[in-house]
């Protein structure tokens, strides 16, 4: 009986994988799926082989600083951590995501250190100003994908970006969408239409553009394949205009389409709570134009 139990134990221990025996490239592929915060605070501290892999410059071609927005709960400086990741890339950075803590100074540091950035994602970066975006635009000549969600970007900075980044294929410019107070503004749409003619993908959730602004984008961006206009409540699609737009655009999301697959539908409420400690349900009322009882204005 004891011998049988021992043999069973031996068989089970043999089936356990020793992760340190994996080839370095496989380990690097696995670790790269972690965010930069997880790599710097945990993964690189597991063992010396992992630390060596985590310090390889190729691991830092992509820097993902995703976090939940509750910065008060962190006992480390995300700004310094991001700069450290940029330093490790040794100028090889091509893809970076900054959430909840970006500033003009950090953006300048990133673009001064890396000239080959192809994807830049800025989410809830309230410390990044219009002037900061304009200053670094000329340092992003290879940029193909840009997202500025719930961070400030005026029509002026969009125009400068459009002129400075001729390879731009994808733009996500998401804002807080609500029906009241009623306000129309086509400035963003006109800036996009005048400088970003080669766009293939455009997301404008919560924008205040009108049907005129939308038409200008359609006229000036002939390669547009996907267009997301959810929460753009100033645009009223008739049957004819909807059919005409659908023929042209392969993937079209309309103002009142569901936001169930929109990552910021719930994330915005967490962000509001993290910044102000307001009721997250009330945040839904503020951010998306619904009352606390679930009715649209």
PDB file of C-alpha atoms in Angstrom:
ATOM      1  CA  UNK A   1       0.000   0.000   0.000  1.00  0.00           C
ATOM      2  CA  UNK A   2       2.809   2.381   0.954  1.00  0.00           C
ATOM      3  CA  UNK A   3       4.785   1.386  -2.173  1.00  0.00           C
ATOM      4  CA  UNK A   4       1.750   2.070  -4.391  1.00  0.00           C
ATOM      5  CA  UNK A   5       1.294   5.517  -2.820  1.00  0.00           C
ATOM      6  CA  UNK A   6       4.966   6.302  -3.394  1.00  0.00           C
ATOM      7  CA  UNK A   7       4.760   5.274  -7.059  1.00  0.00           C
ATOM      8  CA  UNK A   8       1.687   7.460  -7.523  1.00  0.00           C
ATOM      9  CA  UNK A   9       3.565  10.372  -5.947  1.00  0.00           C
ATOM     10  CA  UNK A  10       6.542   9.790  -8.265  1.00  0.00           C
ATOM     11  CA  UNK A  11       4.312   9.761 -11.323  1.00  0.00           C
ATOM     12  CA  UNK A  12       2.666  13.022 -10.288  1.00  0.00           C
ATOM     13  CA  UNK A  13       5.948  14.792  -9.583  1.00  0.00           C
ATOM     14  CA  UNK A  14       7.309  13.697 -12.957  1.00  0.00           C
ATOM     15  CA  UNK A  15       4.261  15.263 -14.650  1.00  0.00           C
ATOM     16  CA  UNK A  16       4.964  18.681 -13.108  1.00  0.00           C
ATOM     17  CA  UNK A  17       6.694  21.038 -15.535  1.00  0.00           C
ATOM     18  CA  UNK A  18       9.827  22.829 -14.429  1.00  0.00           C
ATOM     19  CA  UNK A  19       9.298  26.268 -15.932  1.00  0.00           C
ATOM     20  CA  UNK A  20      13.004  27.028 -15.714  1.00  0.00           C
ATOM     21  CA  UNK A  21      13.656  24.336 -18.302  1.00  0.00           C
ATOM     22  CA  UNK A  22      11.691  26.183 -20.982  1.00  0.00           C
ATOM     23  CA  UNK A  23      13.727  27.774 -23.777  1.00  0.00           C
ATOM     24  CA  UNK A  24      14.393  31.470 -23.200  1.00  0.00           C
ATOM     25  CA  UNK A  25      12.362  32.544 -26.213  1.00  0.00           C
ATOM     26  CA  UNK A  26       9.313  30.616 -24.967  1.00  0.00           C
ATOM     27  CA  UNK A  27       9.673  32.087 -21.477  1.00  0.00           C
ATOM     28  CA  UNK A  28      10.029  35.563 -22.983  1.00  0.00           C
ATOM     29  CA  UNK A  29       6.869  35.023 -25.023  1.00  0.00           C
ATOM     30  CA  UNK A  30       4.939  34.039 -21.879  1.00  0.00           C
ATOM     31  CA  UNK A  31       6.262  36.903 -19.762  1.00  0.00           C
ATOM     32  CA  UNK A  32       5.587  39.429 -22.506  1.00  0.00           C
ATOM     33  CA  UNK A  33       1.881  38.783 -22.025  1.00  0.00           C
ATOM     34  CA  UNK A  34       2.123  40.360 -18.595  1.00  0.00           C
ATOM     35  CA  UNK A  35       1.873  44.107 -18.249  1.00  0.00           C
ATOM     36  CA  UNK A  36       4.987  46.134 -17.517  1.00  0.00           C
ATOM     37  CA  UNK A  37       3.880  46.646 -13.915  1.00  0.00           C
ATOM     38  CA  UNK A  38       3.635  42.883 -13.318  1.00  0.00           C
ATOM     39  CA  UNK A  39       7.015  42.304 -14.930  1.00  0.00           C
ATOM     40  CA  UNK A  40       8.820  44.940 -12.858  1.00  0.00           C
ATOM     41  CA  UNK A  41       7.142  44.259  -9.525  1.00  0.00           C
ATOM     42  CA  UNK A  42       6.841  40.462  -9.660  1.00  0.00           C
ATOM     43  CA  UNK A  43       8.037  38.414 -12.618  1.00  0.00           C
ATOM     44  CA  UNK A  44      11.643  39.640 -12.662  1.00  0.00           C
ATOM     45  CA  UNK A  45      11.967  38.846  -8.959  1.00  0.00           C
ATOM     46  CA  UNK A  46      11.101  35.158  -9.305  1.00  0.00           C
ATOM     47  CA  UNK A  47      14.580  33.950 -10.208  1.00  0.00           C
ATOM     48  CA  UNK A  48      17.795  35.054 -11.900  1.00  0.00           C
ATOM     49  CA  UNK A  49      17.001  33.466 -15.318  1.00  0.00           C
ATOM     50  CA  UNK A  50      13.683  35.311 -15.437  1.00  0.00           C
ATOM     51  CA  UNK A  51      15.351  38.534 -14.325  1.00  0.00           C
ATOM     52  CA  UNK A  52      17.843  38.220 -17.157  1.00  0.00           C
ATOM     53  CA  UNK A  53      15.032  37.714 -19.672  1.00  0.00           C
ATOM     54  CA  UNK A  54      13.057  40.636 -18.236  1.00  0.00           C
ATOM     55  CA  UNK A  55      16.041  42.944 -18.730  1.00  0.00           C
ATOM     56  CA  UNK A  56      16.409  42.030 -22.401  1.00  0.00           C
ATOM     57  CA  UNK A  57      15.722  45.096 -24.564  1.00  0.00           C
ATOM     58  CA  UNK A  58      13.513  43.013 -26.861  1.00  0.00           C
ATOM     59  CA  UNK A  59      11.093  42.489 -23.968  1.00  0.00           C
ATOM     60  CA  UNK A  60      10.491  46.234 -23.954  1.00  0.00           C
ATOM     61  CA  UNK A  61       9.553  46.851 -27.550  1.00  0.00           C
ATOM     62  CA  UNK A  62       6.030  46.910 -26.107  1.00  0.00           C
ATOM     63  CA  UNK A  63       5.305  48.648 -22.800  1.00  0.00           C
ATOM     64  CA  UNK A  64       1.820  48.116 -21.382  1.00  0.00           C
ATOM     65  CA  UNK A  65       1.259  50.221 -18.253  1.00  0.00           C
ATOM     66  CA  UNK A  66      -2.345  49.108 -17.780  1.00  0.00           C
ATOM     67  CA  UNK A  67      -3.781  49.537 -14.287  1.00  0.00           C
ATOM     68  CA  UNK A  68      -7.168  49.846 -12.585  1.00  0.00           C
ATOM     69  CA  UNK A  69      -6.896  53.578 -11.903  1.00  0.00           C
ATOM     70  CA  UNK A  70      -6.793  53.275  -8.121  1.00  0.00           C
ATOM     71  CA  UNK A  71      -3.364  54.905  -7.903  1.00  0.00           C
ATOM     72  CA  UNK A  72      -3.720  55.611  -4.194  1.00  0.00           C
ATOM     73  CA  UNK A  73      -3.432  51.877  -3.600  1.00  0.00           C
ATOM     74  CA  UNK A  74      -0.025  51.597  -5.290  1.00  0.00           C
ATOM     75  CA  UNK A  75       3.175  51.869  -3.283  1.00  0.00           C
ATOM     76  CA  UNK A  76       5.313  52.524  -6.360  1.00  0.00           C
ATOM     77  CA  UNK A  77       5.702  55.394  -8.816  1.00  0.00           C
ATOM     78  CA  UNK A  78       4.178  54.518 -12.201  1.00  0.00           C
ATOM     79  CA  UNK A  79       5.919  57.439 -13.890  1.00  0.00           C
ATOM     80  CA  UNK A  80       9.374  56.255 -12.792  1.00  0.00           C
ATOM     81  CA  UNK A  81       8.455  52.683 -13.648  1.00  0.00           C
ATOM     82  CA  UNK A  82       7.420  53.679 -17.165  1.00  0.00           C
ATOM     83  CA  UNK A  83      10.643  55.624 -17.695  1.00  0.00           C
ATOM     84  CA  UNK A  84      12.600  52.590 -16.519  1.00  0.00           C
ATOM     85  CA  UNK A  85      10.830  50.456 -19.118  1.00  0.00           C
ATOM     86  CA  UNK A  86      11.628  53.012 -21.814  1.00  0.00           C
ATOM     87  CA  UNK A  87      15.292  52.935 -20.755  1.00  0.00           C
ATOM     88  CA  UNK A  88      15.353  49.148 -20.991  1.00  0.00           C
ATOM     89  CA  UNK A  89      14.055  49.315 -24.553  1.00  0.00           C
ATOM     90  CA  UNK A  90      17.244  51.160 -25.570  1.00  0.00           C
ATOM     91  CA  UNK A  91      15.400  53.060 -28.273  1.00  0.00           C
ATOM     92  CA  UNK A  92      13.580  49.989 -29.617  1.00  0.00           C
ATOM     93  CA  UNK A  93      10.124  50.896 -28.293  1.00  0.00           C
ATOM     94  CA  UNK A  94       7.341  50.538 -30.890  1.00  0.00           C
ATOM     95  CA  UNK A  95       4.161  50.179 -28.807  1.00  0.00           C
ATOM     96  CA  UNK A  96       3.240  51.876 -25.527  1.00  0.00           C
ATOM     97  CA  UNK A  97       0.069  52.115 -23.443  1.00  0.00           C
ATOM     98  CA  UNK A  98      -0.155  54.706 -20.629  1.00  0.00           C
ATOM     99  CA  UNK A  99      -3.192  54.801 -18.352  1.00  0.00           C
ATOM    100  CA  UNK A 100      -4.210  57.167 -15.546  1.00  0.00           C
ATOM    101  CA  UNK A 101      -0.857  58.822 -14.883  1.00  0.00           C
ATOM    102  CA  UNK A 102       0.628  60.323 -18.067  1.00  0.00           C
ATOM    103  CA  UNK A 103       2.080  63.851 -18.139  1.00  0.00           C
ATOM    104  CA  UNK A 104       3.657  66.130 -20.739  1.00  0.00           C
ATOM    105  CA  UNK A 105       7.065  65.441 -19.229  1.00  0.00           C
ATOM    106  CA  UNK A 106       6.616  61.674 -19.464  1.00  0.00           C
ATOM    107  CA  UNK A 107       5.369  61.903 -23.056  1.00  0.00           C
ATOM    108  CA  UNK A 108       8.385  64.032 -23.967  1.00  0.00           C
ATOM    109  CA  UNK A 109      10.718  61.504 -22.313  1.00  0.00           C
ATOM    110  CA  UNK A 110       9.149  58.642 -24.260  1.00  0.00           C
ATOM    111  CA  UNK A 111       9.355  60.348 -27.652  1.00  0.00           C
ATOM    112  CA  UNK A 112      12.871  61.679 -27.055  1.00  0.00           C
ATOM    113  CA  UNK A 113      14.066  58.150 -26.253  1.00  0.00           C
ATOM    114  CA  UNK A 114      12.232  56.292 -29.017  1.00  0.00           C
ATOM    115  CA  UNK A 115      11.863  57.444 -32.620  1.00  0.00           C
ATOM    116  CA  UNK A 116      10.193  54.296 -33.965  1.00  0.00           C
ATOM    117  CA  UNK A 117       6.914  54.303 -32.044  1.00  0.00           C
ATOM    118  CA  UNK A 118       4.090  52.870 -34.154  1.00  0.00           C
ATOM    119  CA  UNK A 119       1.339  52.617 -31.550  1.00  0.00           C
ATOM    120  CA  UNK A 120       0.565  55.112 -28.794  1.00  0.00           C
ATOM    121  CA  UNK A 121      -2.334  54.701 -26.372  1.00  0.00           C
ATOM    122  CA  UNK A 122      -3.196  57.366 -23.793  1.00  0.00           C
ATOM    123  CA  UNK A 123      -6.133  56.682 -21.465  1.00  0.00           C
ATOM    124  CA  UNK A 124      -7.288  59.054 -18.711  1.00  0.00           C
ATOM    125  CA  UNK A 125      -3.985  60.933 -18.881  1.00  0.00           C
ATOM    126  CA  UNK A 126      -5.205  64.212 -17.429  1.00  0.00           C
ATOM    127  CA  UNK A 127      -1.643  65.496 -17.052  1.00  0.00           C
ATOM    128  CA  UNK A 128      -1.085  65.512 -20.812  1.00  0.00           C
ATOM    129  CA  UNK A 129      -2.023  68.862 -22.320  1.00  0.00           C
ATOM    130  CA  UNK A 130      -2.730  70.074 -25.813  1.00  0.00           C
ATOM    131  CA  UNK A 131       0.654  71.780 -25.857  1.00  0.00           C
ATOM    132  CA  UNK A 132       2.336  68.524 -24.844  1.00  0.00           C
ATOM    133  CA  UNK A 133       0.755  66.622 -27.727  1.00  0.00           C
ATOM    134  CA  UNK A 134       1.711  69.318 -30.227  1.00  0.00           C
ATOM    135  CA  UNK A 135       5.309  69.352 -29.009  1.00  0.00           C
ATOM    136  CA  UNK A 136       5.878  65.607 -29.469  1.00  0.00           C
ATOM    137  CA  UNK A 137       3.872  65.109 -32.686  1.00  0.00           C
ATOM    138  CA  UNK A 138       6.891  65.726 -34.916  1.00  0.00           C
ATOM    139  CA  UNK A 139       8.768  62.957 -33.086  1.00  0.00           C
ATOM    140  CA  UNK A 140       6.237  60.329 -34.148  1.00  0.00           C
ATOM    141  CA  UNK A 141       6.759  60.048 -37.938  1.00  0.00           C
ATOM    142  CA  UNK A 142       6.147  56.264 -37.954  1.00  0.00           C
ATOM    143  CA  UNK A 143       2.984  56.325 -35.857  1.00  0.00           C
ATOM    144  CA  UNK A 144       0.229  54.107 -37.280  1.00  0.00           C
ATOM    145  CA  UNK A 145      -2.176  53.654 -34.358  1.00  0.00           C
ATOM    146  CA  UNK A 146      -3.166  56.402 -31.933  1.00  0.00           C
ATOM    147  CA  UNK A 147      -5.677  56.320 -29.102  1.00  0.00           C
ATOM    148  CA  UNK A 148      -6.510  59.299 -26.912  1.00  0.00           C
ATOM    149  CA  UNK A 149      -9.364  58.290 -24.627  1.00  0.00           C
ATOM    150  CA  UNK A 150     -10.681  60.614 -21.910  1.00  0.00           C
ATOM    151  CA  UNK A 151      -7.567  62.753 -22.221  1.00  0.00           C
ATOM    152  CA  UNK A 152      -7.446  66.252 -23.619  1.00  0.00           C
ATOM    153  CA  UNK A 153      -6.832  66.723 -27.333  1.00  0.00           C
ATOM    154  CA  UNK A 154      -8.146  69.750 -29.208  1.00  0.00           C
ATOM    155  CA  UNK A 155      -8.750  70.140 -32.916  1.00  0.00           C
ATOM    156  CA  UNK A 156      -5.469  72.038 -33.105  1.00  0.00           C
ATOM    157  CA  UNK A 157      -3.422  69.161 -31.700  1.00  0.00           C
ATOM    158  CA  UNK A 158      -5.286  66.696 -33.949  1.00  0.00           C
ATOM    159  CA  UNK A 159      -4.344  68.756 -36.998  1.00  0.00           C
ATOM    160  CA  UNK A 160      -0.678  68.842 -35.961  1.00  0.00           C
ATOM    161  CA  UNK A 161      -0.709  65.089 -35.344  1.00  0.00           C
ATOM    162  CA  UNK A 162      -2.356  64.472 -38.705  1.00  0.00           C
ATOM    163  CA  UNK A 163       0.283  66.506 -40.537  1.00  0.00           C
ATOM    164  CA  UNK A 164       3.173  65.014 -38.554  1.00  0.00           C
ATOM    165  CA  UNK A 165       2.094  61.359 -38.755  1.00  0.00           C
ATOM    166  CA  UNK A 166       1.466  60.541 -42.439  1.00  0.00           C
ATOM    167  CA  UNK A 167       1.337  56.782 -41.780  1.00  0.00           C
ATOM    168  CA  UNK A 168      -1.563  57.026 -39.312  1.00  0.00           C
ATOM    169  CA  UNK A 169      -4.107  54.288 -40.063  1.00  0.00           C
ATOM    170  CA  UNK A 170      -6.127  54.054 -36.870  1.00  0.00           C
ATOM    171  CA  UNK A 171      -7.445  56.764 -34.533  1.00  0.00           C
ATOM    172  CA  UNK A 172      -9.482  56.307 -31.364  1.00  0.00           C
ATOM    173  CA  UNK A 173     -10.673  59.572 -29.846  1.00  0.00           C
ATOM    174  CA  UNK A 174     -13.117  58.677 -27.091  1.00  0.00           C
ATOM    175  CA  UNK A 175     -14.835  61.151 -24.824  1.00  0.00           C
ATOM    176  CA  UNK A 176     -17.535  61.228 -22.183  1.00  0.00           C
ATOM    177  CA  UNK A 177     -20.797  60.840 -24.079  1.00  0.00           C
ATOM    178  CA  UNK A 178     -24.003  62.303 -22.693  1.00  0.00           C
ATOM    179  CA  UNK A 179     -27.117  63.866 -24.173  1.00  0.00           C
ATOM    180  CA  UNK A 180     -27.320  66.921 -21.921  1.00  0.00           C
ATOM    181  CA  UNK A 181     -26.305  69.673 -21.974  1.00  0.00           C
ATOM    182  CA  UNK A 182     -26.966  69.743 -25.707  1.00  0.00           C
ATOM    183  CA  UNK A 183     -23.904  70.879 -27.620  1.00  0.00           C
ATOM    184  CA  UNK A 184     -22.716  70.460 -31.208  1.00  0.00           C
ATOM    185  CA  UNK A 185     -19.116  70.724 -32.325  1.00  0.00           C
ATOM    186  CA  UNK A 186     -17.488  69.559 -35.554  1.00  0.00           C
ATOM    187  CA  UNK A 187     -13.979  70.799 -34.756  1.00  0.00           C
ATOM    188  CA  UNK A 188     -12.551  67.312 -34.189  1.00  0.00           C
ATOM    189  CA  UNK A 189     -14.239  65.966 -37.312  1.00  0.00           C
ATOM    190  CA  UNK A 190     -12.925  68.783 -39.487  1.00  0.00           C
ATOM    191  CA  UNK A 191      -9.394  68.365 -38.116  1.00  0.00           C
ATOM    192  CA  UNK A 192      -9.497  64.636 -38.880  1.00  0.00           C
ATOM    193  CA  UNK A 193     -10.952  65.187 -42.344  1.00  0.00           C
ATOM    194  CA  UNK A 194      -8.368  67.820 -43.277  1.00  0.00           C
ATOM    195  CA  UNK A 195      -5.217  65.959 -42.211  1.00  0.00           C
ATOM    196  CA  UNK A 196      -5.856  62.198 -41.808  1.00  0.00           C
ATOM    197  CA  UNK A 197      -6.874  61.124 -45.305  1.00  0.00           C
ATOM    198  CA  UNK A 198      -5.474  57.582 -45.065  1.00  0.00           C
ATOM    199  CA  UNK A 199      -7.381  56.457 -41.977  1.00  0.00           C
ATOM    200  CA  UNK A 200      -8.734  52.901 -42.083  1.00  0.00           C
ATOM    201  CA  UNK A 201     -10.220  52.735 -38.588  1.00  0.00           C
ATOM    202  CA  UNK A 202     -11.869  55.525 -36.618  1.00  0.00           C
ATOM    203  CA  UNK A 203     -13.516  55.413 -33.200  1.00  0.00           C
ATOM    204  CA  UNK A 204     -15.230  58.585 -31.936  1.00  0.00           C
ATOM    205  CA  UNK A 205     -17.330  57.375 -29.012  1.00  0.00           C
ATOM    206  CA  UNK A 206     -19.010  60.220 -27.163  1.00  0.00           C
ATOM    207  CA  UNK A 207     -18.019  62.892 -29.693  1.00  0.00           C
ATOM    208  CA  UNK A 208     -20.151  66.015 -30.298  1.00  0.00           C
ATOM    209  CA  UNK A 209     -19.839  65.928 -34.087  1.00  0.00           C
ATOM    210  CA  UNK A 210     -22.888  66.431 -36.256  1.00  0.00           C
ATOM    211  CA  UNK A 211     -24.033  64.862 -39.495  1.00  0.00           C
ATOM    212  CA  UNK A 212     -22.103  67.565 -41.395  1.00  0.00           C
ATOM    213  CA  UNK A 213     -18.878  66.661 -39.621  1.00  0.00           C
ATOM    214  CA  UNK A 214     -19.449  62.988 -40.311  1.00  0.00           C
ATOM    215  CA  UNK A 215     -20.038  63.689 -44.003  1.00  0.00           C
ATOM    216  CA  UNK A 216     -16.770  65.636 -44.170  1.00  0.00           C
ATOM    217  CA  UNK A 217     -14.899  62.654 -42.718  1.00  0.00           C
ATOM    218  CA  UNK A 218     -16.527  60.289 -45.198  1.00  0.00           C
ATOM    219  CA  UNK A 219     -15.658  62.600 -48.097  1.00  0.00           C
ATOM    220  CA  UNK A 220     -12.011  63.036 -47.088  1.00  0.00           C
ATOM    221  CA  UNK A 221     -11.153  59.561 -45.761  1.00  0.00           C
ATOM    222  CA  UNK A 222     -11.853  57.220 -48.705  1.00  0.00           C
ATOM    223  CA  UNK A 223     -10.075  54.211 -47.142  1.00  0.00           C
ATOM    224  CA  UNK A 224     -12.197  54.115 -44.000  1.00  0.00           C
ATOM    225  CA  UNK A 225     -13.210  50.522 -43.185  1.00  0.00           C
ATOM    226  CA  UNK A 226     -14.514  50.744 -39.618  1.00  0.00           C
ATOM    227  CA  UNK A 227     -16.296  53.602 -37.892  1.00  0.00           C
ATOM    228  CA  UNK A 228     -17.520  53.625 -34.290  1.00  0.00           C
ATOM    229  CA  UNK A 229     -19.962  56.438 -33.470  1.00  0.00           C
ATOM    230  CA  UNK A 230     -21.505  55.085 -30.297  1.00  0.00           C
ATOM    231  CA  UNK A 231     -22.737  57.809 -27.927  1.00  0.00           C
ATOM    232  CA  UNK A 232     -22.433  60.436 -30.684  1.00  0.00           C
ATOM    233  CA  UNK A 233     -25.960  61.613 -29.954  1.00  0.00           C
ATOM    234  CA  UNK A 234     -25.916  64.624 -32.306  1.00  0.00           C
ATOM    235  CA  UNK A 235     -26.035  62.326 -35.344  1.00  0.00           C
ATOM    236  CA  UNK A 236     -29.453  61.095 -36.402  1.00  0.00           C
ATOM    237  CA  UNK A 237     -29.274  58.342 -38.990  1.00  0.00           C
ATOM    238  CA  UNK A 238     -32.221  58.010 -41.326  1.00  0.00           C
ATOM    239  CA  UNK A 239     -32.912  54.771 -43.159  1.00  0.00           C
ATOM    240  CA  UNK A 240     -31.365  56.043 -46.394  1.00  0.00           C
ATOM    241  CA  UNK A 241     -28.237  57.554 -44.807  1.00  0.00           C
ATOM    242  CA  UNK A 242     -27.703  54.467 -42.663  1.00  0.00           C
ATOM    243  CA  UNK A 243     -27.930  52.194 -45.710  1.00  0.00           C
ATOM    244  CA  UNK A 244     -25.579  54.420 -47.700  1.00  0.00           C
ATOM    245  CA  UNK A 245     -23.022  54.538 -44.878  1.00  0.00           C
ATOM    246  CA  UNK A 246     -23.241  50.778 -44.296  1.00  0.00           C
ATOM    247  CA  UNK A 247     -22.418  50.090 -47.946  1.00  0.00           C
ATOM    248  CA  UNK A 248     -19.270  52.139 -47.658  1.00  0.00           C
ATOM    249  CA  UNK A 249     -18.105  51.122 -44.154  1.00  0.00           C
ATOM    250  CA  UNK A 250     -17.496  47.431 -43.430  1.00  0.00           C
ATOM    251  CA  UNK A 251     -17.895  47.815 -39.668  1.00  0.00           C
ATOM    252  CA  UNK A 252     -20.286  50.575 -38.555  1.00  0.00           C
ATOM    253  CA  UNK A 253     -21.389  51.211 -34.966  1.00  0.00           C
ATOM    254  CA  UNK A 254     -24.265  53.677 -34.591  1.00  0.00           C
ATOM    255  CA  UNK A 255     -24.864  56.195 -31.756  1.00  0.00           C
ATOM    256  CA  UNK A 256     -27.410  54.051 -29.910  1.00  0.00           C
ATOM    257  CA  UNK A 257     -25.695  50.707 -30.468  1.00  0.00           C
ATOM    258  CA  UNK A 258     -24.916  48.613 -27.408  1.00  0.00           C
ATOM    259  CA  UNK A 259     -21.748  49.391 -25.460  1.00  0.00           C
ATOM    260  CA  UNK A 260     -21.569  45.939 -23.879  1.00  0.00           C
ATOM    261  CA  UNK A 261     -18.301  45.232 -25.705  1.00  0.00           C
ATOM    262  CA  UNK A 262     -16.940  48.739 -25.138  1.00  0.00           C
ATOM    263  CA  UNK A 263     -14.159  48.485 -22.589  1.00  0.00           C
ATOM    264  CA  UNK A 264     -14.843  51.894 -21.077  1.00  0.00           C
ATOM    265  CA  UNK A 265     -18.524  51.321 -20.363  1.00  0.00           C
ATOM    266  CA  UNK A 266     -17.659  49.999 -16.915  1.00  0.00           C
ATOM    267  CA  UNK A 267     -14.078  51.306 -16.761  1.00  0.00           C
ATOM    268  CA  UNK A 268     -15.293  54.910 -16.769  1.00  0.00           C
ATOM    269  CA  UNK A 269     -17.370  54.334 -13.678  1.00  0.00           C
ATOM    270  CA  UNK A 270     -14.336  52.852 -11.903  1.00  0.00           C
ATOM    271  CA  UNK A 271     -12.259  55.834 -13.020  1.00  0.00           C
ATOM    272  CA  UNK A 272     -14.826  58.314 -11.709  1.00  0.00           C
ATOM    273  CA  UNK A 273     -14.907  56.515  -8.377  1.00  0.00           C
ATOM    274  CA  UNK A 274     -11.110  56.350  -8.197  1.00  0.00           C
ATOM    275  CA  UNK A 275     -10.737  60.084  -8.865  1.00  0.00           C
ATOM    276  CA  UNK A 276     -13.666  61.487  -6.853  1.00  0.00           C
ATOM    277  CA  UNK A 277     -15.109  58.637  -4.758  1.00  0.00           C
ATOM    278  CA  UNK A 278     -18.502  59.377  -6.324  1.00  0.00           C
ATOM    279  CA  UNK A 279     -21.013  56.582  -6.546  1.00  0.00           C
ATOM    280  CA  UNK A 280     -20.002  54.473  -9.595  1.00  0.00           C
ATOM    281  CA  UNK A 281     -23.671  54.113 -10.571  1.00  0.00           C
ATOM    282  CA  UNK A 282     -24.023  57.870 -10.492  1.00  0.00           C
ATOM    283  CA  UNK A 283     -20.908  57.976 -12.674  1.00  0.00           C
ATOM    284  CA  UNK A 284     -22.884  56.086 -15.303  1.00  0.00           C
ATOM    285  CA  UNK A 285     -25.369  58.932 -15.202  1.00  0.00           C
ATOM    286  CA  UNK A 286     -22.613  61.504 -15.698  1.00  0.00           C
ATOM    287  CA  UNK A 287     -20.590  59.711 -18.338  1.00  0.00           C
ATOM    288  CA  UNK A 288     -23.103  58.122 -20.624  1.00  0.00           C
ATOM    289  CA  UNK A 289     -26.225  60.241 -20.270  1.00  0.00           C
ATOM    290  CA  UNK A 290     -28.311  57.696 -18.404  1.00  0.00           C
ATOM    291  CA  UNK A 291     -30.203  58.511 -15.257  1.00  0.00           C
ATOM    292  CA  UNK A 292     -29.592  56.419 -12.174  1.00  0.00           C
ATOM    293  CA  UNK A 293     -32.819  54.649 -13.094  1.00  0.00           C
ATOM    294  CA  UNK A 294     -31.416  53.517 -16.438  1.00  0.00           C
ATOM    295  CA  UNK A 295     -33.318  55.951 -18.675  1.00  0.00           C
ATOM    296  CA  UNK A 296     -31.624  58.086 -21.323  1.00  0.00           C
ATOM    297  CA  UNK A 297     -32.106  61.822 -21.261  1.00  0.00           C
TER     298      UNK A 297
END
